[in-house]
PDB file of C-alpha atoms (C1' of nucleotides) in Angstrom:
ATOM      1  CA  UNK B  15     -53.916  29.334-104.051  1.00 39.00           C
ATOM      2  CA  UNK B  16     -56.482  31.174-101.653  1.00 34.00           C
ATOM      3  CA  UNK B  17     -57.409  27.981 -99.993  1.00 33.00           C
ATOM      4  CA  UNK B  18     -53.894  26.974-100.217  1.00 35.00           C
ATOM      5  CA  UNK B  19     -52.316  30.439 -98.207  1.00 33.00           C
ATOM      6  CA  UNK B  20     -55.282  30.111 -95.663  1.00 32.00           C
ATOM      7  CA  UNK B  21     -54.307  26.866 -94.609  1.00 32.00           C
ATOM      8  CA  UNK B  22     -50.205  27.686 -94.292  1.00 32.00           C
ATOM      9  CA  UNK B  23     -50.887  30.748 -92.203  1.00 32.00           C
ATOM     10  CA  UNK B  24     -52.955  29.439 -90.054  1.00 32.00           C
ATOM     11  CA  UNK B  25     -50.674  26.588 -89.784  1.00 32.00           C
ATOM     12  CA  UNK B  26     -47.329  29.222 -89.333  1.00 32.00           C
ATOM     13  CA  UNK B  27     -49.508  30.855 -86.438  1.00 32.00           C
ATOM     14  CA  UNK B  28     -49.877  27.579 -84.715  1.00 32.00           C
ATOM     15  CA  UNK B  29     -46.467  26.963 -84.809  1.00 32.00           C
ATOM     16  CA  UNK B  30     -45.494  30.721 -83.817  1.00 33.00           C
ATOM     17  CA  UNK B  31     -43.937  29.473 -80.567  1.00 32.00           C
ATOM     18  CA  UNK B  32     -41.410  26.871 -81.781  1.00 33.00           C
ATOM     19  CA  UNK B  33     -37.674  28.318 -81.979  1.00 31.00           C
ATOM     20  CA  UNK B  34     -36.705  27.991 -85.630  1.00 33.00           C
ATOM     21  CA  UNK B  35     -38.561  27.360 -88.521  1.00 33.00           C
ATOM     22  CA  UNK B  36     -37.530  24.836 -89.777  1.00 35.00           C
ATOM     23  CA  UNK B  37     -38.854  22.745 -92.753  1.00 35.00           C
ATOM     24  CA  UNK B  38     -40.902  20.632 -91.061  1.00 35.00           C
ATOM     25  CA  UNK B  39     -42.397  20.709 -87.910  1.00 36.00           C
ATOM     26  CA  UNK B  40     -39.370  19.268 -85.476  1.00 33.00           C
ATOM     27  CA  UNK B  41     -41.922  17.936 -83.267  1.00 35.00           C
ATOM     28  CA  UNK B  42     -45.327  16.356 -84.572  1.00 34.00           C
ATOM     29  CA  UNK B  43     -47.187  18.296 -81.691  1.00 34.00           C
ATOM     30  CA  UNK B  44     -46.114  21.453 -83.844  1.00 34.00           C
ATOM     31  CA  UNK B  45     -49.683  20.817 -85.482  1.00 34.00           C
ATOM     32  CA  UNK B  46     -49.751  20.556 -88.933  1.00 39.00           C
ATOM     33  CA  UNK B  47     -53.455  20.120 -88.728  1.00 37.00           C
ATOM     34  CA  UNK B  48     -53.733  23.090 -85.824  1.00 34.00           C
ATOM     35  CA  UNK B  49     -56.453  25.626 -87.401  1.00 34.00           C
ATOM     36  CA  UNK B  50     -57.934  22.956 -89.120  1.00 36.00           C
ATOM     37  CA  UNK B  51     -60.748  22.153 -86.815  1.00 37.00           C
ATOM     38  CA  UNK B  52     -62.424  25.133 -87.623  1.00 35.00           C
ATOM     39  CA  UNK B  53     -63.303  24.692 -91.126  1.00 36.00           C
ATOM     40  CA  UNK B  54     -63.113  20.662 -91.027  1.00 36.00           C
ATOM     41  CA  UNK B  55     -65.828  20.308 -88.361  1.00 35.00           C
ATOM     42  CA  UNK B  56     -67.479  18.764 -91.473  1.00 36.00           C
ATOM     43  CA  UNK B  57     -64.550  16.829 -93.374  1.00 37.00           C
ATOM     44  CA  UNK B  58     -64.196  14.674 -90.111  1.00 37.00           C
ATOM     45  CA  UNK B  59     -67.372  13.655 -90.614  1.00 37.00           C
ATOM     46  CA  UNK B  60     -66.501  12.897 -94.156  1.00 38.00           C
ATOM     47  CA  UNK B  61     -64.009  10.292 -93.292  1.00 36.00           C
ATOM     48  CA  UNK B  62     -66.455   8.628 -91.219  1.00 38.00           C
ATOM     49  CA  UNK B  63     -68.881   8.574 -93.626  1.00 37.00           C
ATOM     50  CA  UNK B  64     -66.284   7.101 -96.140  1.00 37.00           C
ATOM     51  CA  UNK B  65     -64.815   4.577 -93.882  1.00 37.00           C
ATOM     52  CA  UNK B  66     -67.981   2.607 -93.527  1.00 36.00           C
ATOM     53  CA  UNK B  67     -68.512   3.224 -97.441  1.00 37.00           C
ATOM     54  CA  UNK B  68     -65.285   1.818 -98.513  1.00 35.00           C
ATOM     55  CA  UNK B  69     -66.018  -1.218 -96.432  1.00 33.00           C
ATOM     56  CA  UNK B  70     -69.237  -1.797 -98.147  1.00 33.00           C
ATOM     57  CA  UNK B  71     -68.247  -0.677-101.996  1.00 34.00           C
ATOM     58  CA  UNK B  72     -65.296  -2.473-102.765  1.00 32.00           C
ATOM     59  CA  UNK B  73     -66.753  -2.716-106.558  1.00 34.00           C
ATOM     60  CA  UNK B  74     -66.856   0.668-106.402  1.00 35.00           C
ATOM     61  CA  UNK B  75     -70.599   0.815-107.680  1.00 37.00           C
ATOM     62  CA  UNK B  76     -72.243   4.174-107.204  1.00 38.00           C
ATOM     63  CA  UNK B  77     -75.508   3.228-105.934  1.00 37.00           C
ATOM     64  CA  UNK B  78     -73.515   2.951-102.195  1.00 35.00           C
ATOM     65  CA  UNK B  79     -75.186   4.835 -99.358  1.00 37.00           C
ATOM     66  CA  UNK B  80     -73.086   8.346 -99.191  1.00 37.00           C
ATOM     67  CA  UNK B  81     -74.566   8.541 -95.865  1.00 38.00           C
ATOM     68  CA  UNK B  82     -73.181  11.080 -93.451  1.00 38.00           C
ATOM     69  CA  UNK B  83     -73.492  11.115 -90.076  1.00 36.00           C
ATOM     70  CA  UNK B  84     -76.227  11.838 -88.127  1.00 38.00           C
ATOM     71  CA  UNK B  85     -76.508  14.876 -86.046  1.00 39.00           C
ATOM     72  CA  UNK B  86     -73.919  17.964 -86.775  1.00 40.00           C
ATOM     73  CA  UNK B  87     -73.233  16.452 -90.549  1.00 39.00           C
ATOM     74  CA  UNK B  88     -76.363  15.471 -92.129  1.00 47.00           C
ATOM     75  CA  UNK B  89     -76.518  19.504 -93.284  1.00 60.00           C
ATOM     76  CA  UNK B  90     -73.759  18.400 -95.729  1.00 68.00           C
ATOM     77  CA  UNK B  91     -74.748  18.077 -99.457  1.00 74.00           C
ATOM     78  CA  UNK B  92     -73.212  15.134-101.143  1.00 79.00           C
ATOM     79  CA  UNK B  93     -73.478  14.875-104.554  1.00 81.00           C
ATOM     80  CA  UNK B  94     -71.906  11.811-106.831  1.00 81.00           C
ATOM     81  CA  UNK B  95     -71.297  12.088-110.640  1.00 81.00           C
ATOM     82  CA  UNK B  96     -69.723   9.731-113.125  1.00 80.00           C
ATOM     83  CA  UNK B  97     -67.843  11.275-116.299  1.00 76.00           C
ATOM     84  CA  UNK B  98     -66.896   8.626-118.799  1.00 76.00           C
ATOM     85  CA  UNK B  99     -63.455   9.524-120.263  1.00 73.00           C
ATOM     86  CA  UNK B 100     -60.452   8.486-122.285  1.00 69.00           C
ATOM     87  CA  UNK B 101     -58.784   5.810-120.480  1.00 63.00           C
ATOM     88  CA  UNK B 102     -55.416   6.781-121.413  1.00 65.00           C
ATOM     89  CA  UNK B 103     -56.297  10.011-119.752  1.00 66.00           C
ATOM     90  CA  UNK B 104     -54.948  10.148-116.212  1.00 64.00           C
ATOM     91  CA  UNK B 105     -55.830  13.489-115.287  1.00 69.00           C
ATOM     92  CA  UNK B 106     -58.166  13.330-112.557  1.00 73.00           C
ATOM     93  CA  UNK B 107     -60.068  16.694-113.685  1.00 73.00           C
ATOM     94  CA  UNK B 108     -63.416  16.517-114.290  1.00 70.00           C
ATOM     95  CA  UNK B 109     -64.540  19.808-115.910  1.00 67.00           C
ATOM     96  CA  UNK B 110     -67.800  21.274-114.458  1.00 71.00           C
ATOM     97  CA  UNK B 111     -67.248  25.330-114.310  1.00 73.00           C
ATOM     98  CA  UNK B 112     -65.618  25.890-111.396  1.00 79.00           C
ATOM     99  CA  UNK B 113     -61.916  26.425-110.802  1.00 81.00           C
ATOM    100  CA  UNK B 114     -60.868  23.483-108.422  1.00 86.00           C
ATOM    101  CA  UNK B 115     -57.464  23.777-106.022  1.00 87.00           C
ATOM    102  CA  UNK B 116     -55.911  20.135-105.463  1.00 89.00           C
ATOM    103  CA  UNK B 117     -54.855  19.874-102.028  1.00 88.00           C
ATOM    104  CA  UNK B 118     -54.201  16.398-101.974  1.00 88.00           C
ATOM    105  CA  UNK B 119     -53.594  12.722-103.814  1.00 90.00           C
ATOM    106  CA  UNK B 120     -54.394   9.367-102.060  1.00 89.00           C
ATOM    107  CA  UNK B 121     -54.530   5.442-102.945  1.00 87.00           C
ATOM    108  CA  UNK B 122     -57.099   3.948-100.873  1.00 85.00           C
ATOM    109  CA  UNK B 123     -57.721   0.491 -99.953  1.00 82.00           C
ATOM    110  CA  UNK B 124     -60.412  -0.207-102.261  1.00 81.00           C
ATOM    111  CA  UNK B 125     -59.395   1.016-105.243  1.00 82.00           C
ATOM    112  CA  UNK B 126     -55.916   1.082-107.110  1.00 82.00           C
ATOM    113  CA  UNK B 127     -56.137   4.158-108.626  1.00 85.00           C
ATOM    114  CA  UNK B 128     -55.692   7.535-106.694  1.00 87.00           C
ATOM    115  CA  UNK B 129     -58.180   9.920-105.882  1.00 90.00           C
ATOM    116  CA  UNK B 130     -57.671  13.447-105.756  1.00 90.00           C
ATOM    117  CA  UNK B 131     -59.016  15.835-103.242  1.00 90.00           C
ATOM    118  CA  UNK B 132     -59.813  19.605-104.584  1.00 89.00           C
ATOM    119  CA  UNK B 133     -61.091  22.710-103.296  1.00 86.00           C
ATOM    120  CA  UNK B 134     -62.954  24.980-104.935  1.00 84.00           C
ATOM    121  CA  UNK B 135     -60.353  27.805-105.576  1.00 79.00           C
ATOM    122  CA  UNK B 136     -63.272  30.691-106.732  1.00 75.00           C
ATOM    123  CA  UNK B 137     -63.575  31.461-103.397  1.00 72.00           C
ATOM    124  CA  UNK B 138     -61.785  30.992-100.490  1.00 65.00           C
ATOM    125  CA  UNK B 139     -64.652  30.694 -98.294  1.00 72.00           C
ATOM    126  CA  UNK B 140     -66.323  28.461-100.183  1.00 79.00           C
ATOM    127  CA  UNK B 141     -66.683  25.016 -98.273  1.00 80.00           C
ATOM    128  CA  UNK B 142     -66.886  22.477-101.239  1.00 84.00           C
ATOM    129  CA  UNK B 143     -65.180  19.626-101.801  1.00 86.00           C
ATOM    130  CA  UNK B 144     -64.384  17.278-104.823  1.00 87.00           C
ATOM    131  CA  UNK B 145     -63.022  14.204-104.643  1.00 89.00           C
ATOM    132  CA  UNK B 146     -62.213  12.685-107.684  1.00 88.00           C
ATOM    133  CA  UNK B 147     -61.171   8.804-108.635  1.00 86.00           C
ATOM    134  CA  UNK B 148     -61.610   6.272-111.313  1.00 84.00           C
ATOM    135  CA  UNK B 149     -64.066   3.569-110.715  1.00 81.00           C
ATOM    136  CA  UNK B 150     -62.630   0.098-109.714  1.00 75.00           C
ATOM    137  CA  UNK B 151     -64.739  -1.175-111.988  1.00 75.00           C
ATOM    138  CA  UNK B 152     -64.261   0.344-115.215  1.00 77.00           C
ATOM    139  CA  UNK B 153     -61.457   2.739-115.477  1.00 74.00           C
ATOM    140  CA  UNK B 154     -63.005   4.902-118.042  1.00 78.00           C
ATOM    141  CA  UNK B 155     -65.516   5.895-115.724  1.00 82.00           C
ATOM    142  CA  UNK B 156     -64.407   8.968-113.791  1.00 83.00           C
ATOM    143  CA  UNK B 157     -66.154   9.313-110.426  1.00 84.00           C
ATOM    144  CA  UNK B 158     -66.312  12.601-108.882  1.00 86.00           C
ATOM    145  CA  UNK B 159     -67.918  13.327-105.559  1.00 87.00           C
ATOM    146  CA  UNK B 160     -68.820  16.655-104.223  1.00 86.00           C
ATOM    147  CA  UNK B 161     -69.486  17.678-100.495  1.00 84.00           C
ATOM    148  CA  UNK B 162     -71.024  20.589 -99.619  1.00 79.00           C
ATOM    149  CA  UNK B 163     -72.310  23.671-101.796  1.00 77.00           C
ATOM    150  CA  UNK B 164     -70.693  26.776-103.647  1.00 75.00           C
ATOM    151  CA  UNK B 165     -71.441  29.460-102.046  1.00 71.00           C
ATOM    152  CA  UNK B 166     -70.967  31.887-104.998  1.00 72.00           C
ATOM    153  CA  UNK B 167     -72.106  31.343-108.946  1.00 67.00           C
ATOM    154  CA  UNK B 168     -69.891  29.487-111.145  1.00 66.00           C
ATOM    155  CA  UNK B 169     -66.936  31.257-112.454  1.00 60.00           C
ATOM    156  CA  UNK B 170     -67.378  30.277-116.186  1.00 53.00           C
ATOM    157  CA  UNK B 171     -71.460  30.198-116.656  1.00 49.00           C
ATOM    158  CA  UNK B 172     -70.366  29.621-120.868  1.00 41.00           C
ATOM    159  CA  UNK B 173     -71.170  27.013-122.625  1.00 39.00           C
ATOM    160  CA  UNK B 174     -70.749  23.277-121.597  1.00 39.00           C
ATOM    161  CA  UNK B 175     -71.935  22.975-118.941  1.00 39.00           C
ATOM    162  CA  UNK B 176     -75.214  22.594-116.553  1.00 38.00           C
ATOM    163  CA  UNK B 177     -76.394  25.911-114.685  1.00 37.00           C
ATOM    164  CA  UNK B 178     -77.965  23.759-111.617  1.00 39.00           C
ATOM    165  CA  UNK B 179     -76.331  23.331-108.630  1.00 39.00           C
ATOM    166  CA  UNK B 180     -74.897  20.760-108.256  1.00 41.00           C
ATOM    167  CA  UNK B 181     -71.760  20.814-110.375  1.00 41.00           C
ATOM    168  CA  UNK B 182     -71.491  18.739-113.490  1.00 38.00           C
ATOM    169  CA  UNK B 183     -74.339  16.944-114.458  1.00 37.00           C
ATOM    170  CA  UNK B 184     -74.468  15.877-117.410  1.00 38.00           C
ATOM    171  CA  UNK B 185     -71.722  16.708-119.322  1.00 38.00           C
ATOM    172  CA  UNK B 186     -69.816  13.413-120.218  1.00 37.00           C
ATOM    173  CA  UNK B 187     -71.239  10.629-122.002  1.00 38.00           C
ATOM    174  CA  UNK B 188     -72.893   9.232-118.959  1.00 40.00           C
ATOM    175  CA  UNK B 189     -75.511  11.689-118.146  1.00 39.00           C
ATOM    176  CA  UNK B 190     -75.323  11.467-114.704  1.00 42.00           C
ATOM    177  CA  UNK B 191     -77.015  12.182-111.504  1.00 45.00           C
ATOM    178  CA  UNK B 192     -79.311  15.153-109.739  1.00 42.00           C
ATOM    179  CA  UNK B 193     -79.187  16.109-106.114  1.00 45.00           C
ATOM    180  CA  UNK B 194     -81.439  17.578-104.514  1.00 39.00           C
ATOM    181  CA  UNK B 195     -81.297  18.938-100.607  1.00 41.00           C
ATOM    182  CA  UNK B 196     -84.336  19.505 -98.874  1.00 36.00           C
ATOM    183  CA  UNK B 197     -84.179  19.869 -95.326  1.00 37.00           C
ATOM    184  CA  UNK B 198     -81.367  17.942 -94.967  1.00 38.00           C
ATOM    185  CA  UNK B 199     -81.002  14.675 -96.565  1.00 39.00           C
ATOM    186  CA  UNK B 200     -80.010  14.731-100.339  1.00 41.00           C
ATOM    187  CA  UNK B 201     -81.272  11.863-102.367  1.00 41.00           C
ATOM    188  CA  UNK B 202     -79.579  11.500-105.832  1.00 43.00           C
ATOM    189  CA  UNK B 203     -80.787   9.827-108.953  1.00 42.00           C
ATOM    190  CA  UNK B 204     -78.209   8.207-110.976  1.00 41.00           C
ATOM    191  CA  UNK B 205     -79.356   8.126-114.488  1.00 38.00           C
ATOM    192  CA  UNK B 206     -76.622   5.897-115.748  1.00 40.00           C
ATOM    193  CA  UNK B 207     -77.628   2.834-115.460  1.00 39.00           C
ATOM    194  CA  UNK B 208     -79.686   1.313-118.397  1.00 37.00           C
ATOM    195  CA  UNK B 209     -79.862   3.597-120.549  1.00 33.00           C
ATOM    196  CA  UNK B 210     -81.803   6.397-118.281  1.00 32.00           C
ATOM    197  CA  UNK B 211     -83.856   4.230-115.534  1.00 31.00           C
ATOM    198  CA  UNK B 212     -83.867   6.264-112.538  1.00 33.00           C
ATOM    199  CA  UNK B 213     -82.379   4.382-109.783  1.00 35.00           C
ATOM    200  CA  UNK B 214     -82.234   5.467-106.139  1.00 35.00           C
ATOM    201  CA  UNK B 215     -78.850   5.978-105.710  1.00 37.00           C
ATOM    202  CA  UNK B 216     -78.106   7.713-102.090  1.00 38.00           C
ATOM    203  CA  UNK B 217     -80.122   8.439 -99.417  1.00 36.00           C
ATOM    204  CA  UNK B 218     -78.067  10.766 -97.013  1.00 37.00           C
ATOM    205  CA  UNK B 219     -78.890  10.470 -93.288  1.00 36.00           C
ATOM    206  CA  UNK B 220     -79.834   7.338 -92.925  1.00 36.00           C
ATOM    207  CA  UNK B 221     -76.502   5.350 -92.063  1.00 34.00           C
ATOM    208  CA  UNK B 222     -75.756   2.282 -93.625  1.00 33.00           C
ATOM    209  CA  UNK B 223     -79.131   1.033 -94.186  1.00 35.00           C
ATOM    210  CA  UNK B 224     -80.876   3.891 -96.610  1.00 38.00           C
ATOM    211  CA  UNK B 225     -83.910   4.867 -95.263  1.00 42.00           C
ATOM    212  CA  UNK B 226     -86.896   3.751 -98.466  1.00 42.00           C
ATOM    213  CA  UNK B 227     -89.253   5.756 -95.955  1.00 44.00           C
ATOM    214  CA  UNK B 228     -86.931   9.130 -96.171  1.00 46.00           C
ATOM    215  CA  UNK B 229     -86.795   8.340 -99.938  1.00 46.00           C
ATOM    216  CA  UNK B 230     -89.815   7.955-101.021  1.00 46.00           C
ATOM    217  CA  UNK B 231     -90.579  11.178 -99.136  1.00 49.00           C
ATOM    218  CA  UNK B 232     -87.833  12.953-100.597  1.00 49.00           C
ATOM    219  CA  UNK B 233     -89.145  11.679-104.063  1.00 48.00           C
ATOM    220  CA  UNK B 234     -92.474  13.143-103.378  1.00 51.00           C
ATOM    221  CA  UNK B 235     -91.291  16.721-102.960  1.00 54.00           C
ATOM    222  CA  UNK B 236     -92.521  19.064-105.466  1.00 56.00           C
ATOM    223  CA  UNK B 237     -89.006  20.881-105.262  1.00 54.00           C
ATOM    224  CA  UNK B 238     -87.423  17.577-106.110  1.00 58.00           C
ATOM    225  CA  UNK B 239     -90.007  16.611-108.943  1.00 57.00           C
ATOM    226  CA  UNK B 240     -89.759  19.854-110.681  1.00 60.00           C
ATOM    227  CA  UNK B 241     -86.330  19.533-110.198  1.00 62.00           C
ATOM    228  CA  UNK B 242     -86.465  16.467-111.871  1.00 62.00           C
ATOM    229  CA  UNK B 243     -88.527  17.341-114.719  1.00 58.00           C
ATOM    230  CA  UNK B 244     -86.283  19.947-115.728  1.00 63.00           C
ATOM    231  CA  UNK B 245     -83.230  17.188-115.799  1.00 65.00           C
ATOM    232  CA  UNK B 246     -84.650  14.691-117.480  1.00 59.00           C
ATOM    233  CA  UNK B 247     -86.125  17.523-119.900  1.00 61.00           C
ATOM    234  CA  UNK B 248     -82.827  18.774-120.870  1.00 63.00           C
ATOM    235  CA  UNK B 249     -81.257  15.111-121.413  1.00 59.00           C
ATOM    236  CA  UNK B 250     -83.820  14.102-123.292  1.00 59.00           C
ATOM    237  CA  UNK B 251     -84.441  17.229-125.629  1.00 59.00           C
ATOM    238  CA  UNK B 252     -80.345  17.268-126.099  1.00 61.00           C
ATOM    239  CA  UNK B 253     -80.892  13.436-127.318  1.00 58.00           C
ATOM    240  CA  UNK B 254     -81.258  13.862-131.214  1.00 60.00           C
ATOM    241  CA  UNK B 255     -83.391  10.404-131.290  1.00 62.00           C
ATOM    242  CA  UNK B 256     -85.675  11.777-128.918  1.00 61.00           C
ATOM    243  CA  UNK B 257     -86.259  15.146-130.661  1.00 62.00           C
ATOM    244  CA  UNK B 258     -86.302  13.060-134.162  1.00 68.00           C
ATOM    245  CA  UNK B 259     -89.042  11.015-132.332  1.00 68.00           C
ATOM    246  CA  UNK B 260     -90.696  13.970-131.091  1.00 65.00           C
ATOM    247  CA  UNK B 261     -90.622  15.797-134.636  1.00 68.00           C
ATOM    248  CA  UNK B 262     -92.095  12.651-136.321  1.00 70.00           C
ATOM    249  CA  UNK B 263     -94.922  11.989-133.338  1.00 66.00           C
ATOM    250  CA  UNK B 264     -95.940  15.502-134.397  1.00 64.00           C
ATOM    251  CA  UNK B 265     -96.028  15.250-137.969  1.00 67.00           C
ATOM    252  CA  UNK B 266     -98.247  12.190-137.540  1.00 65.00           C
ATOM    253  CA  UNK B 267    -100.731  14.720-135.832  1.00 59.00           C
ATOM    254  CA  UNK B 268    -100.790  17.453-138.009  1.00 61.00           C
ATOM    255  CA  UNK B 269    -102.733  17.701-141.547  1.00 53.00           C
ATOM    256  CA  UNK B 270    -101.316  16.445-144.107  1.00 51.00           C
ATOM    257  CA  UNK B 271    -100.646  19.371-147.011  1.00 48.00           C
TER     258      UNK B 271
ATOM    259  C1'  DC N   1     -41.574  35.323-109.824  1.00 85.35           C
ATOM    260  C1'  DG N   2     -46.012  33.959-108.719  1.00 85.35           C
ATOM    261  C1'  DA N   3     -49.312  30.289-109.164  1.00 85.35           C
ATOM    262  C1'  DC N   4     -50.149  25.700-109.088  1.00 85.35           C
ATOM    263  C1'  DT N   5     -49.141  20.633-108.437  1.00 85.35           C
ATOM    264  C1'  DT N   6     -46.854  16.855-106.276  1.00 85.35           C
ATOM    265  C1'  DT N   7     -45.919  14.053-102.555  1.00 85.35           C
ATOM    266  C1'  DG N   8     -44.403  12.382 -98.077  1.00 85.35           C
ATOM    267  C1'  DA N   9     -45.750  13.020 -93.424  1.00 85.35           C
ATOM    268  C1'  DC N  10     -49.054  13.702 -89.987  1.00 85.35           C
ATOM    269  C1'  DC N  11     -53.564  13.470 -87.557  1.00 85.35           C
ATOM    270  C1'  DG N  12     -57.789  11.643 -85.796  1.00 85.35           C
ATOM    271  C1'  DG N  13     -61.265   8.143 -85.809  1.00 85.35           C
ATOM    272  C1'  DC N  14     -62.640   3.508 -86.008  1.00 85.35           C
ATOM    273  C1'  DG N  15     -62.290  -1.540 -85.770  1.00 85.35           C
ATOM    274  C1'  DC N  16     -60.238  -5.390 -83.731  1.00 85.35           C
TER     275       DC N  16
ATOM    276  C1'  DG U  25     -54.231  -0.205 -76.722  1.00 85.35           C
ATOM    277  C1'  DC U  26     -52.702  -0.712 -81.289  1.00 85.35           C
ATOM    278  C1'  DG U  27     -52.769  -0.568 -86.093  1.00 85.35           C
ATOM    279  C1'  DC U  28     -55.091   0.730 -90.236  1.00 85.35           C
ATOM    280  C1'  DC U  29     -56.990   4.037 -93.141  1.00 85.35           C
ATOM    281  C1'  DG U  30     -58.873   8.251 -95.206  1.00 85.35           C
ATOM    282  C1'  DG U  31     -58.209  13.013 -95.257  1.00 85.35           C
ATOM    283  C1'  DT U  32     -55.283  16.994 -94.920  1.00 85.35           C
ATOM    284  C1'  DC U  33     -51.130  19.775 -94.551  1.00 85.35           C
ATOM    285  C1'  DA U  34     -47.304  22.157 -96.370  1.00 85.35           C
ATOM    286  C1'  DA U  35     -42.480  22.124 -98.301  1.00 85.35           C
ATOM    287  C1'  DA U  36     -40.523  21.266-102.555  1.00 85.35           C
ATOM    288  C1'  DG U  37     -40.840  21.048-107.279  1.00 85.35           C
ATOM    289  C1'  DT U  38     -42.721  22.521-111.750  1.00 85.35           C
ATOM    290  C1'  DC U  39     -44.719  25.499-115.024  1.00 85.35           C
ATOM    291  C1'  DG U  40     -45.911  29.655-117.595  1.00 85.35           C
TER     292       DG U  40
END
DNA sequence: CGACTTTGACCGGCGC
DNA sequence: GCGCCGGTCAAAGTCG
């Protein structure tokens, strides 16, 4: 709604000068996208970013380089999560707290199903992004990718889901990925894969090629270990075999009555 | 009646 | 220079 308005009256100013309103621009000059620039200096980057992905991840795997460009986009937060679903469910919502605006539907090349484009609709200022489309690989798998950060608390902080940052973690049966930003590039850990070995999934700024260097760096950081710790500490205490494990190692330790 | 979703059209960037 | 493609807009439609 808020994001919604913004972007029709800005787009009614731009068009302020033509002689009738009429509904649709008579002449494509009349600038749909007019207005836009201003709060899309980072979504062009997006599509730049995505082009060179889609040419590289026509499986759809997860583990592709989310890479943004260098220079006025690495700032950008990209963050990829993976919610496993009904597949006779073709709502394109993945749940994670906040209250999401779609703006937007699209079939791309490398995948048959759509994706979805949202905005968060909490705030209007608020610059993030979802995009959300099944995996080409398994169409169970829901794959939701966020760009940028709120810049307010979540809406509904009740029950299901993660406090962190970035949006949905672990929530569906995949228990999913962690994002950190520090300094710029974002590195994300997607847990999926076998059963919970951490795999280097993204290494923003650094192109095509991810930079092992940057990542390894980025790995290092006490911000993104603790970060870390406190992840895999909630999956696994929220696993009952782990907490059965844990209950028995203990036992073993203590006296017996 | 307002809020939200759908959907066709448009735009800009990139590759050839 | 042209065409393709992803991303976005905004009118129309739908829902509560």
């Amino acid at each position: 709604m808020i994001a919604h308005l913004y972007g029709r009256d800005v787009a009614r100013l731009g068009v302020e000068g033509s002689a009738s309103p009429p509904p649709r621009p008579a002449s494509p000059l009349a600038g749909k996208k007019r207005g836009r620039d201003s709060m899309e200096a980072a979504n062009s980057c997006d599509a730049h970013s995505n082009r060179q992905k889609s040419g590289a991840t026509a499986d759809g795997d997860y583990d592709e380089s989310l890479a943004t460009d260098e220079g006025s986009c690495r700032r950008i937060k990209v963050t990829r999560v993976c919610r496993r679903i009904d597949p006779s469910d073709t709502s394109l919502v993945v749940k994670d707290g906040y209250q999401w605006r779609k703006y937007g539907q699209k079939v791309t090349r490398d995948n048959p199903s759509p994706r979805a484009y949202f905005r968060c609709a909490f705030a209007p200022s608020c610059p993030v992004k979802k995009k959300v489309q099944r995996s080409a690989e398994d169409s169970s798998v829901l794959v939701a990718t966020y760009e940028g950060e709120h810049n307010h608390p979540s809406p509904s902080r009740v029950g299901e889901l993660p406090p962190t940052p970035p949006p949905a973690a672990h929530n569906g049966s995949l228990p999913c990925s962690i994002s950190i930003k520090s300094s710029g590039p974002t590195i994300t850990l997607d847990l999926t894969n076998n059963g919970g070995i951490a795999q280097a999934a993204e290494a923003e700024g650094t192109a095509a090629a991810p930079d092992l260097k940057v990542m390894c760096r980025e790995v290092a950081s006490p911000e993104f270990r603790s970060a870390l710790v406190a992840q895999m500490a909630s999956e696994l205490t929220s696993d009952p075999k782990f907490t059965d494990a844990l209950a028995a190692a203990i036992l073993r330790k203590l006296p017996d009555y």
